[in-house]
Coordinates of C-alpha atoms in Angstrom, one line a residue:
Chain A
M1 CA 71.7 -98.8 22.3
T2 CA 69.3 -100.1 24.5
R3 CA 65.7 -98.9 24.0
A4 CA 63.0 -98.8 27.1
R5 CA 60.3 -101.3 25.7
S6 CA 56.8 -100.3 26.5
G7 CA 56.2 -103.6 26.8
D8 CA 52.3 -104.4 26.1
N9 CA 52.8 -102.6 22.7
P10 CA 51.9 -105.8 20.1
T11 CA 52.1 -103.2 16.9
T12 CA 55.9 -102.5 17.9
S13 CA 57.8 -106.0 17.5
P14 CA 60.9 -105.2 15.1
A15 CA 63.4 -107.8 14.8
A16 CA 66.0 -105.5 15.7
S17 CA 66.1 -102.3 16.7
P18 CA 68.4 -100.2 14.1
T19 CA 70.5 -97.6 14.8
P20 CA 69.9 -93.9 14.1
S21 CA 72.8 -94.1 11.3
A22 CA 71.3 -97.3 9.7
L23 CA 68.0 -95.6 9.2
A24 CA 69.6 -92.6 8.1
R25 CA 71.1 -94.4 5.1
M26 CA 68.3 -96.0 4.6
F27 CA 66.2 -93.1 4.1
V28 CA 69.0 -91.5 1.6
V29 CA 68.3 -94.6 -0.6
V30 CA 64.4 -94.4 -0.1
A31 CA 64.6 -90.7 -1.1
L32 CA 66.7 -91.4 -4.0
A33 CA 64.2 -94.1 -5.3
G34 CA 61.2 -92.1 -4.6
I35 CA 61.9 -89.4 -7.4
G36 CA 58.2 -88.6 -8.8
G37 CA 56.5 -89.8 -5.7
G38 CA 55.6 -93.0 -3.7
L39 CA 57.7 -92.1 -1.2
P40 CA 55.6 -93.6 1.7
A41 CA 55.6 -97.1 -0.6
H42 CA 59.3 -97.0 -0.9
T43 CA 59.5 -96.4 3.1
R44 CA 57.1 -99.3 3.6
R45 CA 59.1 -101.7 1.4
A46 CA 62.5 -100.8 3.1
L47 CA 61.2 -101.2 6.8
T48 CA 59.4 -104.4 6.2
S49 CA 62.2 -105.9 4.3
R50 CA 64.7 -105.1 7.0
G51 CA 62.1 -106.4 9.5
W52 CA 62.1 -103.4 11.2
M53 CA 58.6 -102.5 11.5
T54 CA 55.1 -104.5 10.8
D55 CA 52.9 -104.0 8.2
E56 CA 50.4 -102.9 11.1
A57 CA 52.9 -100.5 12.8
F58 CA 53.8 -98.8 9.4
A59 CA 50.0 -98.3 8.2
E60 CA 49.4 -96.9 11.9
T61 CA 52.2 -94.7 11.5
Y62 CA 51.2 -93.9 8.1
T63 CA 47.7 -92.7 9.1
L64 CA 49.3 -90.4 11.9
A65 CA 51.6 -88.5 9.5
Q66 CA 48.7 -87.7 7.4
L67 CA 47.1 -86.1 10.2
T68 CA 50.2 -84.1 11.4
P69 CA 50.7 -80.6 9.5
G70 CA 53.5 -80.3 7.4
P71 CA 55.0 -82.3 4.2
N72 CA 53.8 -86.3 4.5
A73 CA 56.9 -87.7 3.5
V74 CA 59.0 -86.2 5.9
N75 CA 56.5 -86.3 8.9
L76 CA 56.5 -90.2 8.1
A77 CA 60.4 -90.4 8.0
A78 CA 60.3 -88.6 11.6
M79 CA 57.8 -90.6 13.0
V80 CA 59.5 -94.0 11.8
G81 CA 62.8 -92.5 13.5
A82 CA 61.1 -91.7 16.7
R83 CA 59.6 -95.0 16.9
L84 CA 62.3 -97.0 16.3
A85 CA 65.2 -95.2 17.7
G86 CA 63.6 -92.3 19.9
R87 CA 64.6 -88.5 19.3
A88 CA 68.2 -89.4 17.6
G89 CA 66.3 -91.7 15.0
A90 CA 63.9 -89.0 14.4
L91 CA 66.4 -86.4 13.6
A92 CA 68.7 -89.2 11.5
C93 CA 65.6 -90.1 9.5
T94 CA 64.6 -86.5 8.6
I95 CA 68.1 -85.4 7.8
G96 CA 68.5 -88.5 5.7
V97 CA 65.1 -88.1 3.6
L98 CA 66.1 -84.6 2.9
T99 CA 69.4 -84.8 2.2
P100 CA 69.5 -85.8 -1.8
G101 CA 66.8 -83.4 -2.8
I102 CA 68.3 -80.3 -0.9
V103 CA 71.7 -80.9 -2.7
A104 CA 70.1 -81.5 -6.1
M105 CA 67.9 -78.7 -5.5
L106 CA 70.5 -76.3 -4.6
A107 CA 72.5 -77.2 -7.6
V108 CA 69.2 -76.6 -10.0
S109 CA 68.4 -73.5 -8.1
A110 CA 72.1 -72.0 -8.5
V111 CA 71.8 -72.6 -12.3
A112 CA 68.5 -71.7 -13.0
L113 CA 68.5 -68.7 -10.7
G114 CA 71.8 -67.5 -11.2
Q115 CA 71.6 -66.5 -15.1
A116 CA 71.9 -62.9 -15.7
G117 CA 68.7 -62.0 -18.1
G118 CA 66.8 -64.9 -17.2
L119 CA 66.6 -68.5 -18.6
P120 CA 67.0 -69.0 -22.2
P121 CA 63.7 -69.0 -24.0
A122 CA 63.6 -72.5 -24.4
V123 CA 64.4 -73.5 -21.1
Q124 CA 61.6 -71.1 -19.9
S125 CA 59.4 -73.0 -22.1
G126 CA 60.2 -76.3 -20.6
L127 CA 59.7 -75.1 -17.3
R128 CA 56.3 -74.3 -18.4
G129 CA 55.4 -77.4 -19.9
A130 CA 56.8 -79.0 -16.7
A131 CA 54.7 -76.8 -14.5
C132 CA 51.6 -77.8 -16.3
A133 CA 52.4 -81.4 -15.5
A134 CA 53.3 -80.6 -12.0
L135 CA 49.7 -79.0 -11.4
A136 CA 48.6 -82.5 -13.1
V137 CA 50.5 -84.3 -10.0
L138 CA 48.8 -82.0 -7.4
L139 CA 45.7 -83.0 -8.7
T140 CA 46.4 -86.9 -8.9
A141 CA 47.5 -86.2 -5.6
A142 CA 44.6 -84.3 -4.5
L143 CA 42.1 -87.3 -5.3
P144 CA 42.4 -89.8 -2.6
V145 CA 42.8 -86.7 0.2
V146 CA 39.6 -85.2 -1.2
R147 CA 38.0 -88.8 -1.5
V148 CA 38.5 -89.4 2.3
G149 CA 37.6 -86.0 3.3
W150 CA 34.0 -86.1 1.5
G151 CA 33.6 -89.7 3.1
V152 CA 33.1 -88.1 6.6
R153 CA 30.0 -86.5 7.6
G154 CA 29.5 -83.0 6.6
G155 CA 32.5 -83.5 4.5
P156 CA 31.5 -82.5 1.0
V157 CA 30.2 -78.8 2.4
L158 CA 33.5 -78.1 4.5
T159 CA 35.5 -79.2 1.4
A160 CA 33.7 -76.9 -0.8
L161 CA 33.7 -74.1 1.8
T162 CA 37.6 -74.5 2.2
F163 CA 38.0 -74.4 -1.4
L164 CA 35.9 -71.2 -1.9
A165 CA 37.6 -69.4 1.0
L166 CA 41.3 -69.8 0.1
G167 CA 41.2 -70.8 -3.1
V168 CA 38.5 -68.4 -4.7
L169 CA 38.2 -65.5 -2.0
R170 CA 42.1 -66.0 -0.9
L171 CA 41.1 -65.5 2.8
D172 CA 43.9 -66.0 5.6
L173 CA 44.5 -69.6 6.3
L174 CA 44.1 -69.4 10.1
P175 CA 40.8 -67.6 10.7
V176 CA 39.2 -70.3 8.1
L177 CA 40.9 -73.0 9.9
L178 CA 39.6 -72.4 13.2
A179 CA 36.2 -71.5 11.7
L180 CA 35.9 -74.9 9.3
V181 CA 37.7 -77.1 11.7
G182 CA 35.7 -75.7 14.7
V183 CA 32.3 -76.6 12.6
G184 CA 34.0 -80.1 12.0
L185 CA 34.5 -80.7 15.7
L186 CA 31.2 -79.6 16.5
I187 CA 29.6 -82.4 14.0
H188 CA 31.8 -85.1 15.4
R189 CA 31.7 -84.2 19.0
P190 CA 32.3 -87.5 20.8
R191 CA 29.0 -87.1 23.2
P192 CA 26.2 -84.6 22.6
N193 CA 26.3 -83.5 26.5
S194 CA 28.8 -80.6 26.2
E195 CA 27.2 -77.5 27.6
K196 CA 27.2 -74.5 25.3
A197 CA 28.4 -71.5 27.3
Chain B
M1 CA 61.4 -58.4 -6.7
T2 CA 62.7 -55.8 -4.6
D3 CA 66.5 -55.4 -4.0
A4 CA 66.4 -54.8 -0.2
P5 CA 68.0 -57.5 1.5
V6 CA 65.9 -60.3 2.8
N7 CA 65.4 -60.5 6.6
L8 CA 66.6 -64.2 7.6
A9 CA 64.6 -64.4 10.8
E10 CA 61.6 -63.4 9.2
L11 CA 62.5 -65.7 6.4
L12 CA 62.4 -68.5 9.1
L13 CA 59.5 -67.5 10.9
A14 CA 57.4 -67.4 7.2
F15 CA 58.4 -70.7 6.3
A16 CA 57.8 -72.2 9.5
R17 CA 54.4 -70.9 9.4
L18 CA 54.0 -72.4 6.2
G19 CA 55.0 -75.7 7.1
L20 CA 52.9 -75.8 10.2
I21 CA 49.9 -74.9 8.2
S22 CA 50.2 -77.4 5.1
F23 CA 47.9 -80.0 5.9
G24 CA 48.0 -83.1 3.3
G25 CA 51.3 -81.9 2.4
T26 CA 51.0 -78.8 -0.1
N27 CA 49.6 -75.6 0.7
V28 CA 50.2 -73.7 -2.7
A29 CA 47.6 -71.4 -2.0
E30 CA 49.0 -70.1 1.0
L31 CA 52.6 -70.2 -0.4
E32 CA 51.4 -67.9 -3.1
R33 CA 49.9 -65.9 -0.8
A34 CA 52.6 -65.4 1.9
L35 CA 55.5 -65.3 -0.4
V36 CA 54.2 -63.6 -3.7
L37 CA 51.6 -60.9 -2.5
H38 CA 52.6 -60.6 1.1
H39 CA 56.1 -60.5 1.3
R40 CA 57.3 -60.4 -2.3
W41 CA 60.1 -62.7 -2.1
I42 CA 59.1 -64.3 -5.3
D43 CA 57.1 -63.8 -8.2
A44 CA 54.3 -65.9 -9.5
Q45 CA 56.7 -67.5 -12.2
T46 CA 59.2 -68.4 -9.8
L47 CA 56.5 -70.5 -7.8
A48 CA 55.3 -72.4 -10.5
N49 CA 59.0 -73.3 -11.8
G50 CA 59.9 -74.1 -8.1
F51 CA 56.9 -76.5 -7.7
A52 CA 57.8 -77.8 -11.1
L53 CA 61.3 -78.6 -10.2
G54 CA 60.2 -80.2 -6.9
Q55 CA 58.6 -82.9 -9.0
L56 CA 62.0 -83.9 -10.3
M57 CA 64.0 -84.0 -7.2
P58 CA 64.5 -87.2 -4.9
G59 CA 62.7 -86.8 -1.9
P60 CA 59.7 -84.9 -0.6
N61 CA 58.0 -82.8 -3.5
M62 CA 58.0 -79.7 -1.5
L63 CA 61.7 -79.1 -1.9
A64 CA 60.4 -76.2 -3.8
V65 CA 61.0 -74.4 -0.9
T66 CA 64.3 -74.6 -1.1
H67 CA 64.3 -72.9 -4.4
Y68 CA 62.2 -70.2 -3.4
G69 CA 64.5 -69.3 -0.3
Y70 CA 67.2 -69.5 -3.0
A71 CA 65.2 -67.1 -5.1
A72 CA 64.6 -64.9 -2.2
A73 CA 68.0 -64.6 -0.4
G74 CA 70.7 -66.8 -2.4
L75 CA 72.2 -70.2 -0.3
P76 CA 71.6 -68.6 3.0
G77 CA 67.9 -68.2 2.0
A78 CA 67.7 -71.6 0.9
L79 CA 69.0 -73.3 4.1
T80 CA 67.0 -71.0 6.0
A81 CA 63.7 -71.7 4.1
T82 CA 64.3 -75.4 3.9
L83 CA 65.1 -75.6 7.8
G84 CA 62.0 -73.3 8.7
F85 CA 59.5 -75.6 6.6
Y86 CA 60.9 -79.2 7.7
G87 CA 62.3 -78.7 11.2
P88 CA 59.1 -77.6 13.4
T89 CA 57.0 -80.2 11.5
A90 CA 59.3 -82.7 11.6
L91 CA 59.7 -82.3 15.5
L92 CA 55.9 -82.0 16.1
S93 CA 55.6 -85.0 14.1
A94 CA 58.3 -87.0 16.1
V95 CA 56.4 -85.8 19.3
V96 CA 53.1 -87.0 18.3
A97 CA 54.2 -90.4 17.3
L98 CA 55.9 -90.8 20.8
V99 CA 52.4 -89.6 22.6
W100 CA 50.1 -91.3 20.3
Q101 CA 50.3 -94.7 21.3
R102 CA 49.2 -94.0 24.4
H103 CA 45.9 -91.6 23.1
N104 CA 44.9 -93.1 19.9
K105 CA 41.4 -94.1 21.2
H106 CA 40.6 -91.0 22.7
P107 CA 36.7 -90.1 21.3
W108 CA 38.3 -86.2 20.7
V109 CA 41.2 -87.4 18.7
V110 CA 38.9 -88.9 16.5
A111 CA 36.9 -86.1 16.0
F112 CA 39.5 -84.1 15.3
R113 CA 40.9 -86.0 12.3
N114 CA 37.1 -86.3 11.1
A115 CA 37.1 -82.3 11.4
L116 CA 40.5 -82.0 9.6
L117 CA 40.1 -84.4 6.7
P118 CA 37.9 -82.3 4.6
F119 CA 39.7 -79.3 5.2
G120 CA 42.6 -81.0 3.9
G121 CA 40.8 -81.6 0.8
G122 CA 39.5 -78.3 0.1
V123 CA 43.3 -77.0 0.7
I124 CA 44.8 -79.2 -1.7
L125 CA 42.4 -78.2 -4.3
A126 CA 42.7 -74.3 -3.5
G127 CA 46.2 -74.6 -4.2
A128 CA 45.6 -76.3 -7.5
L129 CA 43.4 -73.7 -8.8
V130 CA 46.0 -70.9 -7.7
L131 CA 49.0 -73.0 -9.5
G132 CA 46.5 -73.5 -12.3
R133 CA 46.2 -69.8 -12.8
T134 CA 49.9 -69.4 -13.0
S135 CA 50.7 -72.5 -15.2
V136 CA 47.8 -72.9 -17.5
T137 CA 47.7 -69.6 -19.3
S138 CA 47.1 -70.9 -23.1
W139 CA 44.9 -73.9 -25.0
P140 CA 47.9 -75.6 -25.4
A141 CA 49.1 -75.5 -22.0
A142 CA 45.4 -76.6 -20.8
L143 CA 45.6 -79.2 -23.0
L144 CA 49.1 -80.7 -21.8
A145 CA 48.2 -80.6 -18.2
G146 CA 44.8 -82.7 -19.1
V147 CA 47.1 -85.0 -20.9
A148 CA 49.5 -85.3 -18.1
F149 CA 46.6 -86.0 -15.8
L150 CA 45.1 -88.6 -17.5
L151 CA 48.3 -90.3 -18.0
L152 CA 49.1 -89.7 -14.3
W153 CA 45.8 -90.9 -13.2
R154 CA 44.9 -93.8 -15.8
T155 CA 48.2 -95.6 -16.0
G156 CA 50.1 -94.6 -12.7
A157 CA 53.0 -93.7 -14.7
N158 CA 55.8 -92.0 -12.7
S159 CA 55.5 -88.5 -12.2
A160 CA 59.0 -87.4 -12.5
V161 CA 59.0 -88.8 -16.2
V162 CA 55.7 -87.3 -17.1
V163 CA 57.0 -83.7 -15.9
L164 CA 60.5 -84.3 -18.0
G165 CA 57.8 -85.4 -21.0
A166 CA 56.0 -82.3 -20.3
A167 CA 59.4 -79.9 -20.1
V168 CA 60.1 -81.7 -23.5
V169 CA 56.7 -81.0 -25.1
G170 CA 56.6 -77.3 -23.6
A171 CA 60.1 -76.3 -24.9
L172 CA 59.2 -78.0 -28.5
L173 CA 55.8 -75.8 -28.7
G174 CA 57.7 -72.7 -27.1
L175 CA 54.9 -72.4 -24.3

């Protein structure tokens, strides 16, 4: 596999270019290690220990994955794959990171949802307990995201308005997104010479 | 639940939309709006159950969508929902990664990032509120969520372990 090198890009200097199948295998292991979160950390360790990506290149890719819509861990895998082995790499990494979880979830779903007359009471109680902890997981994941959003100009107001519109008023996401991100773009527009129509 | 067969194409489109509009990974508020309130494919309890199960799975914790697809339309539904949710976003990410290296200093890109970050924070908080309304229905449940939060936040405990522990506590308390 020969890659077209972009030449003057200092952030990508992998010791070796991994094949898509090697990347897929790596991400299967990363997914298995990442039960209960921490996927990005496992991804970073796996990549840097193999010499496939520098710390700087990983940090940049990770920031980018935060900014694209969709599930971060999978976006990160797709981006790593695209960067290291092009389109085939992106596909291989995405499939690799998802496969263990999909297989496990299908098995659990078949058992949990296949019961005639619902789950036994003890299991349903256990799931309710798990759901409470899952809420706590979501809140701990929210803290850093909210903190970063809070830090930009106008952030606290926009965060609060988004929360009110989506959580309390249950408005449709798309208009809220367009309105509030639009306001954010106005606040942060690069130069104040944009003509108002 | 309705007994009418679920249209898989509709399912694919709905989950593709949900994937593309979830910033920061989890948009539980919109998941509930679309799947429970609008399409009526699953109920609020299934939403909460699937989210909890997702915390226990290897890989990304939003594999809850596989569970929701299964609840809506069995194995074909599960595969359709997973493909719809992850396919377009992964494709978009790969394209962005390849384009980024040329345009990452563009001022509008920086402005867009700054506009998007507070929105992402609001989205994830709204999701916590929606999920909390389903999961935290009693004082013991509220206490359990609080203890779990403190454990995760203060000790950095593995979240799968905490979720499993909470499941055991829930079963013992008969929540």
